[in-house]
Coordinates of C-alpha atoms in Angstrom, one line a residue:
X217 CA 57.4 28.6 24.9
X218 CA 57.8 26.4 21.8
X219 CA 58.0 22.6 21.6
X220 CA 61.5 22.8 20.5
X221 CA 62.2 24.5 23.4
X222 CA 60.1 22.1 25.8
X223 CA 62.5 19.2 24.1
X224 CA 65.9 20.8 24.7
X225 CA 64.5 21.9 28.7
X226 CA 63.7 18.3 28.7
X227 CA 67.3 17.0 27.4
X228 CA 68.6 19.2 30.6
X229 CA 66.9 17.0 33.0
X230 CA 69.3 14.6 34.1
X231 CA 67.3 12.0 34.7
X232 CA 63.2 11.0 34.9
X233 CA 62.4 12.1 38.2
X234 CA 64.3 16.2 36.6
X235 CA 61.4 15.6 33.9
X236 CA 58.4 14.7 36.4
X237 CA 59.8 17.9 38.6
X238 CA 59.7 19.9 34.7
X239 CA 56.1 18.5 34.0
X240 CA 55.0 19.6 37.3
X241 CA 56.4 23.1 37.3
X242 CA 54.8 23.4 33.9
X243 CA 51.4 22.7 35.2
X244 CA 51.7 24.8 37.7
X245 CA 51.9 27.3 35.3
X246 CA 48.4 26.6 33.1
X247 CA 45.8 29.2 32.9
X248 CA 43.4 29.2 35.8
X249 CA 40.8 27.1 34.6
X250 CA 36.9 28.6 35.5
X251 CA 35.3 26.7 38.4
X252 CA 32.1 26.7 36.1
X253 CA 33.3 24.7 33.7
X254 CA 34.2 22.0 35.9
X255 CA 31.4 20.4 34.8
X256 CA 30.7 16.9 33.1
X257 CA 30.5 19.0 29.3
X258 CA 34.1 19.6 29.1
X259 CA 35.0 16.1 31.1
X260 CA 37.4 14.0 29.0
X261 CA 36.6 10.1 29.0
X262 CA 39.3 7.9 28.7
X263 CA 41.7 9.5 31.1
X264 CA 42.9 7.9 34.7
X265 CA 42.6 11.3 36.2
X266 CA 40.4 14.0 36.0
X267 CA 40.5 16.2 32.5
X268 CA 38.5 18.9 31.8
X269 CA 39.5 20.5 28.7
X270 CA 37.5 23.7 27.1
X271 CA 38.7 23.7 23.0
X272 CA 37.4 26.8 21.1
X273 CA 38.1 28.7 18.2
X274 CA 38.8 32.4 17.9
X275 CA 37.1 33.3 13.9
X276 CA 39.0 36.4 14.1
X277 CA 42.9 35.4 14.4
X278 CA 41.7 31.8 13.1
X279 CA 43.4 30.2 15.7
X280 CA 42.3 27.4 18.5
X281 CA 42.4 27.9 22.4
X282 CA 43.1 25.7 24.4
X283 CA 41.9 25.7 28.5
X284 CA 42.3 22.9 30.4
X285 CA 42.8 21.3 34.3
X286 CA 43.1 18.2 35.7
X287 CA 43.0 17.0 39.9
X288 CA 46.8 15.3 39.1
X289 CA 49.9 17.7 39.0
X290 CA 51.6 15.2 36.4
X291 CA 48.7 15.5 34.3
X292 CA 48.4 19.2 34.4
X293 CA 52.0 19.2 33.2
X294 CA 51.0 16.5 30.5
X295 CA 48.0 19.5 29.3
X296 CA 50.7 22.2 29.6
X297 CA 52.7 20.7 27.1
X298 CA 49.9 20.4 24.6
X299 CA 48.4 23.6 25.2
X300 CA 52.2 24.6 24.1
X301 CA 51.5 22.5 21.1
X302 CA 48.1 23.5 20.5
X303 CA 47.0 27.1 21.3
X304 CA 47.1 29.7 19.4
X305 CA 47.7 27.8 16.3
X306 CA 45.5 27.5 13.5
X307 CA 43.7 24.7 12.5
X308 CA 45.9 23.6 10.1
X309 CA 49.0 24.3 12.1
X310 CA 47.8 21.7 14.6
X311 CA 47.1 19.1 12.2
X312 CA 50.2 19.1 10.8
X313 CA 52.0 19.1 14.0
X314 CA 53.5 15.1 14.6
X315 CA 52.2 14.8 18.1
X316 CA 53.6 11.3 18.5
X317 CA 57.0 12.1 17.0
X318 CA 57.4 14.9 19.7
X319 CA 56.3 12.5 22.4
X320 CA 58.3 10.1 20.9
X321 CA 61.6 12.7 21.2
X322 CA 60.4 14.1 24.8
X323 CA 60.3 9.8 25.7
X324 CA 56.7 10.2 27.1
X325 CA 55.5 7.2 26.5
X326 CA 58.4 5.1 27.9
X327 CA 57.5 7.3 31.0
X328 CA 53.6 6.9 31.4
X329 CA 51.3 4.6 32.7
X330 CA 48.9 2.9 30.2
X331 CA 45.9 5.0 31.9
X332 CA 47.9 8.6 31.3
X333 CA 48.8 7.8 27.7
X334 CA 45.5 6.7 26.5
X335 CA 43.9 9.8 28.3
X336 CA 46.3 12.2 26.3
X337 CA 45.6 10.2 23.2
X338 CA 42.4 10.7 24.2
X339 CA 42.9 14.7 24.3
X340 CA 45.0 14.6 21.2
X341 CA 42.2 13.3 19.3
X342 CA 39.6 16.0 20.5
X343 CA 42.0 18.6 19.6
X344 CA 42.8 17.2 16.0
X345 CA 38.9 16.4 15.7
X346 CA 37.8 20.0 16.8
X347 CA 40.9 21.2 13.9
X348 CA 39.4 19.3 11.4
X349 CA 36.1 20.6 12.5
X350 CA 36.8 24.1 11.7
X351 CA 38.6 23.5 8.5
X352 CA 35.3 22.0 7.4
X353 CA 33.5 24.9 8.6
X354 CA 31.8 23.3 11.7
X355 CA 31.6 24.3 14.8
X356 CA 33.5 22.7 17.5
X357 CA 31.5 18.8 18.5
X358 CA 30.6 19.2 21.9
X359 CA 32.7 17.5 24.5

């Protein structure tokens, strides 16, 4: 799955409650996430819901993975979308992706309370942080 794609599934949707439907089907699809790390270290602040999100970096492919869960089904549709953004991509690739614009195309934020679209700025900003990290040659800052 690419964001392109993700855009033109989204333009399929006939309307907003199509897209919530979408969202949810696509979190039902994340990664299982490990019980163990359902812990306060991989707790995102700044989200209305739940987010536990596990960032690392793979020094052999030079790529990032992305892990993550949250206790609302809107939300883990919100982390499916940027683990399609995010994983697997090298540093680099994820900071040159325009988050926003793509948001801004899908019509996210028309779509999302205040509390959800801080809390995935919130995520976008550890993802581009722990990116900038490695380019630098640091290890990921802990969550």
């Amino acid at each position: 799955m690419t964001p392109e794609k993700i855009v033109r599934n989204f333009d399929r949707c006939s309307d907003w409650e199509e897209r919530y439907l979408y969202l949810i089907e696509l979190g039902e699809c994340l990664p299982s996430y490990p019980n163990s790390k359902m812990i306060d270290q991989y707790l995102i602040e700044g989200c209305q819901s739940k987010v536990w999100l596990d960032l690392g970096y793979d020094p052999e492919s030079r790529e990032l993975t992305f892990l993550a869960t949250s206790d609302a089904a809107i939300v883990k549709g919100l982390l499916a979308l940027l683990r399609i953004a995010y994983h697997g991509k090298s540093p680099q690739e994820v900071l040159h992706f325009d988050t926003q614009a793509w948001f801004e195309v899908l019509e996210l934020r028309s779509h999302l309370t205040p509390g959800r679209s801080q809390g995935l700025e919130a995520i976008v900003k550890k993802v581009q942080t722990t990116a900038r990290s490695q380019l630098a040659g640091f290890p990921p800052p802990l969550i």
